[in-house]
Short mmCIF file of C-alpha atoms in Angstrom, two decimals:
data_model
loop_
_atom_site.label_atom_id
_atom_site.label_comp_id
_atom_site.label_asym_id
_atom_site.label_seq_id
_atom_site.Cartn_x
_atom_site.Cartn_y
_atom_site.Cartn_z
CA UNK A 21 -38.96 -14.04 4.37
CA UNK A 22 -41.69 -11.96 6.04
CA UNK A 23 -43.52 -15.18 6.90
CA UNK A 24 -40.36 -16.68 8.45
CA UNK A 25 -39.69 -13.57 10.50
CA UNK A 26 -43.33 -13.47 11.64
CA UNK A 27 -43.19 -17.14 12.64
CA UNK A 28 -39.94 -16.57 14.52
CA UNK A 29 -41.37 -13.58 16.40
CA UNK A 30 -44.52 -15.56 17.22
CA UNK A 31 -42.47 -18.52 18.46
CA UNK A 32 -40.28 -16.29 20.61
CA UNK A 33 -43.29 -14.54 22.09
CA UNK A 34 -45.00 -17.85 22.83
CA UNK A 35 -41.83 -19.39 24.24
CA UNK A 36 -41.23 -16.37 26.45
CA UNK A 37 -44.75 -16.65 27.84
CA UNK A 38 -44.33 -20.35 28.47
CA UNK A 39 -40.93 -19.89 30.06
CA UNK A 40 -42.26 -17.17 32.33
CA UNK A 41 -45.08 -19.39 33.57
CA UNK A 42 -43.20 -22.67 33.89
CA UNK A 43 -40.50 -22.13 36.54
CA UNK A 44 -42.76 -20.67 39.23
CA UNK A 45 -41.78 -22.06 42.62
CA UNK A 46 -44.25 -23.44 45.13
CA UNK A 47 -45.30 -20.78 47.62
CA UNK A 48 -46.22 -21.98 51.08
CA UNK A 49 -49.20 -20.35 52.70
CA UNK A 50 -48.63 -18.37 55.87
CA UNK A 51 -50.09 -19.83 59.07
CA UNK A 52 -53.34 -18.41 60.44
CA UNK A 53 -53.03 -15.15 62.35
CA UNK A 54 -51.29 -14.43 64.55
CA UNK A 55 -48.00 -15.83 63.34
CA UNK A 56 -44.35 -14.92 63.57
CA UNK A 57 -41.42 -14.96 61.16
CA UNK A 58 -37.95 -15.77 62.52
CA UNK A 59 -35.62 -12.82 61.82
CA UNK A 60 -32.33 -14.20 63.13
CA UNK A 61 -30.09 -15.22 60.19
CA UNK A 62 -28.83 -18.21 62.19
CA UNK A 63 -32.32 -19.35 63.24
CA UNK A 64 -33.80 -19.52 66.71
CA UNK A 65 -33.80 -22.05 69.54
CA UNK A 66 -37.20 -23.14 70.85
CA UNK A 67 -37.21 -23.27 74.65
CA UNK A 68 -39.21 -25.33 77.16
CA UNK A 69 -39.89 -22.19 79.20
CA UNK A 70 -39.51 -18.46 78.35
CA UNK A 71 -35.88 -18.21 79.43
CA UNK A 72 -32.44 -18.94 77.99
CA UNK A 73 -31.78 -20.96 81.17
CA UNK A 74 -34.48 -23.36 79.98
CA UNK A 75 -33.87 -26.48 77.88
CA UNK A 76 -33.70 -26.22 74.10
CA UNK A 77 -36.52 -28.40 72.75
CA UNK A 78 -36.35 -27.45 69.09
CA UNK A 79 -35.09 -25.09 66.43
CA UNK A 80 -36.76 -22.80 63.88
CA UNK A 81 -34.78 -21.65 60.84
CA UNK A 82 -34.38 -18.15 59.44
CA UNK A 83 -37.48 -16.69 57.77
CA UNK A 84 -39.66 -19.65 58.85
CA UNK A 85 -43.21 -18.72 59.85
CA UNK A 86 -44.82 -20.28 62.93
CA UNK A 87 -48.25 -19.87 64.51
CA UNK A 88 -48.35 -18.01 67.82
CA UNK A 89 -50.83 -18.73 70.62
CA UNK A 90 -49.99 -15.99 73.10
CA UNK A 91 -47.21 -14.00 74.75
CA UNK A 92 -45.76 -13.42 78.22
CA UNK A 93 -43.27 -11.02 79.76
CA UNK A 94 -40.22 -12.93 80.92
CA UNK A 95 -36.42 -12.81 80.51
CA UNK A 96 -35.09 -9.67 78.83
CA UNK A 97 -33.31 -10.48 75.55
CA UNK A 98 -31.51 -7.41 74.15
CA UNK A 99 -34.19 -5.05 75.51
CA UNK A 100 -37.19 -7.23 74.61
CA UNK A 101 -39.06 -8.99 77.46
CA UNK A 102 -41.74 -10.67 75.31
CA UNK A 103 -41.75 -14.43 74.64
CA UNK A 104 -44.23 -16.22 72.35
CA UNK A 105 -45.87 -19.60 72.92
CA UNK A 106 -45.99 -21.48 69.62
CA UNK A 107 -49.46 -22.52 68.44
CA UNK A 108 -50.39 -26.17 68.50
CA UNK A 109 -47.76 -26.89 71.11
CA UNK A 110 -47.94 -27.64 74.77
CA UNK A 111 -46.53 -25.09 77.19
CA UNK A 112 -43.09 -26.31 76.17
CA UNK A 113 -42.44 -24.33 72.98
CA UNK A 114 -41.32 -20.73 73.60
CA UNK A 115 -39.60 -18.25 71.26
CA UNK A 116 -37.95 -14.98 72.20
CA UNK A 117 -39.84 -12.13 70.51
CA UNK A 118 -36.49 -10.38 70.03
CA UNK A 119 -35.93 -12.60 66.99
CA UNK A 120 -39.52 -12.93 65.73
CA UNK A 121 -41.48 -10.43 63.64
CA UNK A 122 -45.13 -11.00 64.47
CA UNK A 123 -48.05 -10.57 62.09
CA UNK A 124 -51.45 -10.04 63.68
CA UNK A 125 -52.25 -9.29 67.30
CA UNK A 126 -50.79 -11.74 69.81
CA UNK A 127 -52.80 -11.75 73.08
CA UNK A 128 -51.22 -12.18 76.50
CA UNK A 129 -51.34 -15.77 77.74
CA UNK A 130 -53.28 -14.94 80.91
CA UNK A 131 -56.19 -13.81 78.68
CA UNK A 132 -56.04 -16.87 76.42
CA UNK A 133 -55.53 -19.39 79.18
CA UNK A 134 -58.23 -17.95 81.48
CA UNK A 135 -60.72 -18.02 78.57
CA UNK A 136 -59.82 -21.64 77.84
CA UNK A 137 -60.16 -22.55 81.53
CA UNK A 138 -63.59 -20.87 81.73
CA UNK A 139 -64.79 -22.77 78.67
CA UNK A 140 -63.50 -26.02 80.12
CA UNK A 141 -65.20 -25.39 83.48
CA UNK A 142 -68.50 -24.55 81.80
CA UNK A 143 -68.38 -27.91 80.03
CA UNK A 144 -68.15 -29.86 83.30
CA UNK A 145 -71.16 -31.49 84.88
CA UNK A 146 -72.23 -29.52 87.98
CA UNK A 147 -72.56 -32.68 90.13
CA UNK A 148 -69.31 -34.28 88.99
CA UNK A 149 -66.73 -35.14 91.64
CA UNK A 150 -63.11 -34.07 91.26
#
């Protein structure tokens, strides 16, 4: 009887450990800093320009994390004038910061774009035309 009870307790302990480890769900890694997490329960439209008058060019769902390149001051959305340019996108993917919680420091676009332009100009041949 003691042996049966001991075996049962051992089996339950082992099964509990296996059950605890087995159903773990896949966790997606957060994008590189800086990134933002959509806070609007209904998701967020992605705009061509930083304005609600601009065309909708995409959609990001609630709690989805996206990389952010830089920010600008533009149309005021519920007291927030910041808009984020999504990373890896052309200048056609803007999100209102009103509905995005950012992680990391997001620089202003004039800083990022002027640094990129300087690097590009330095790579040009000094005698090149055009």
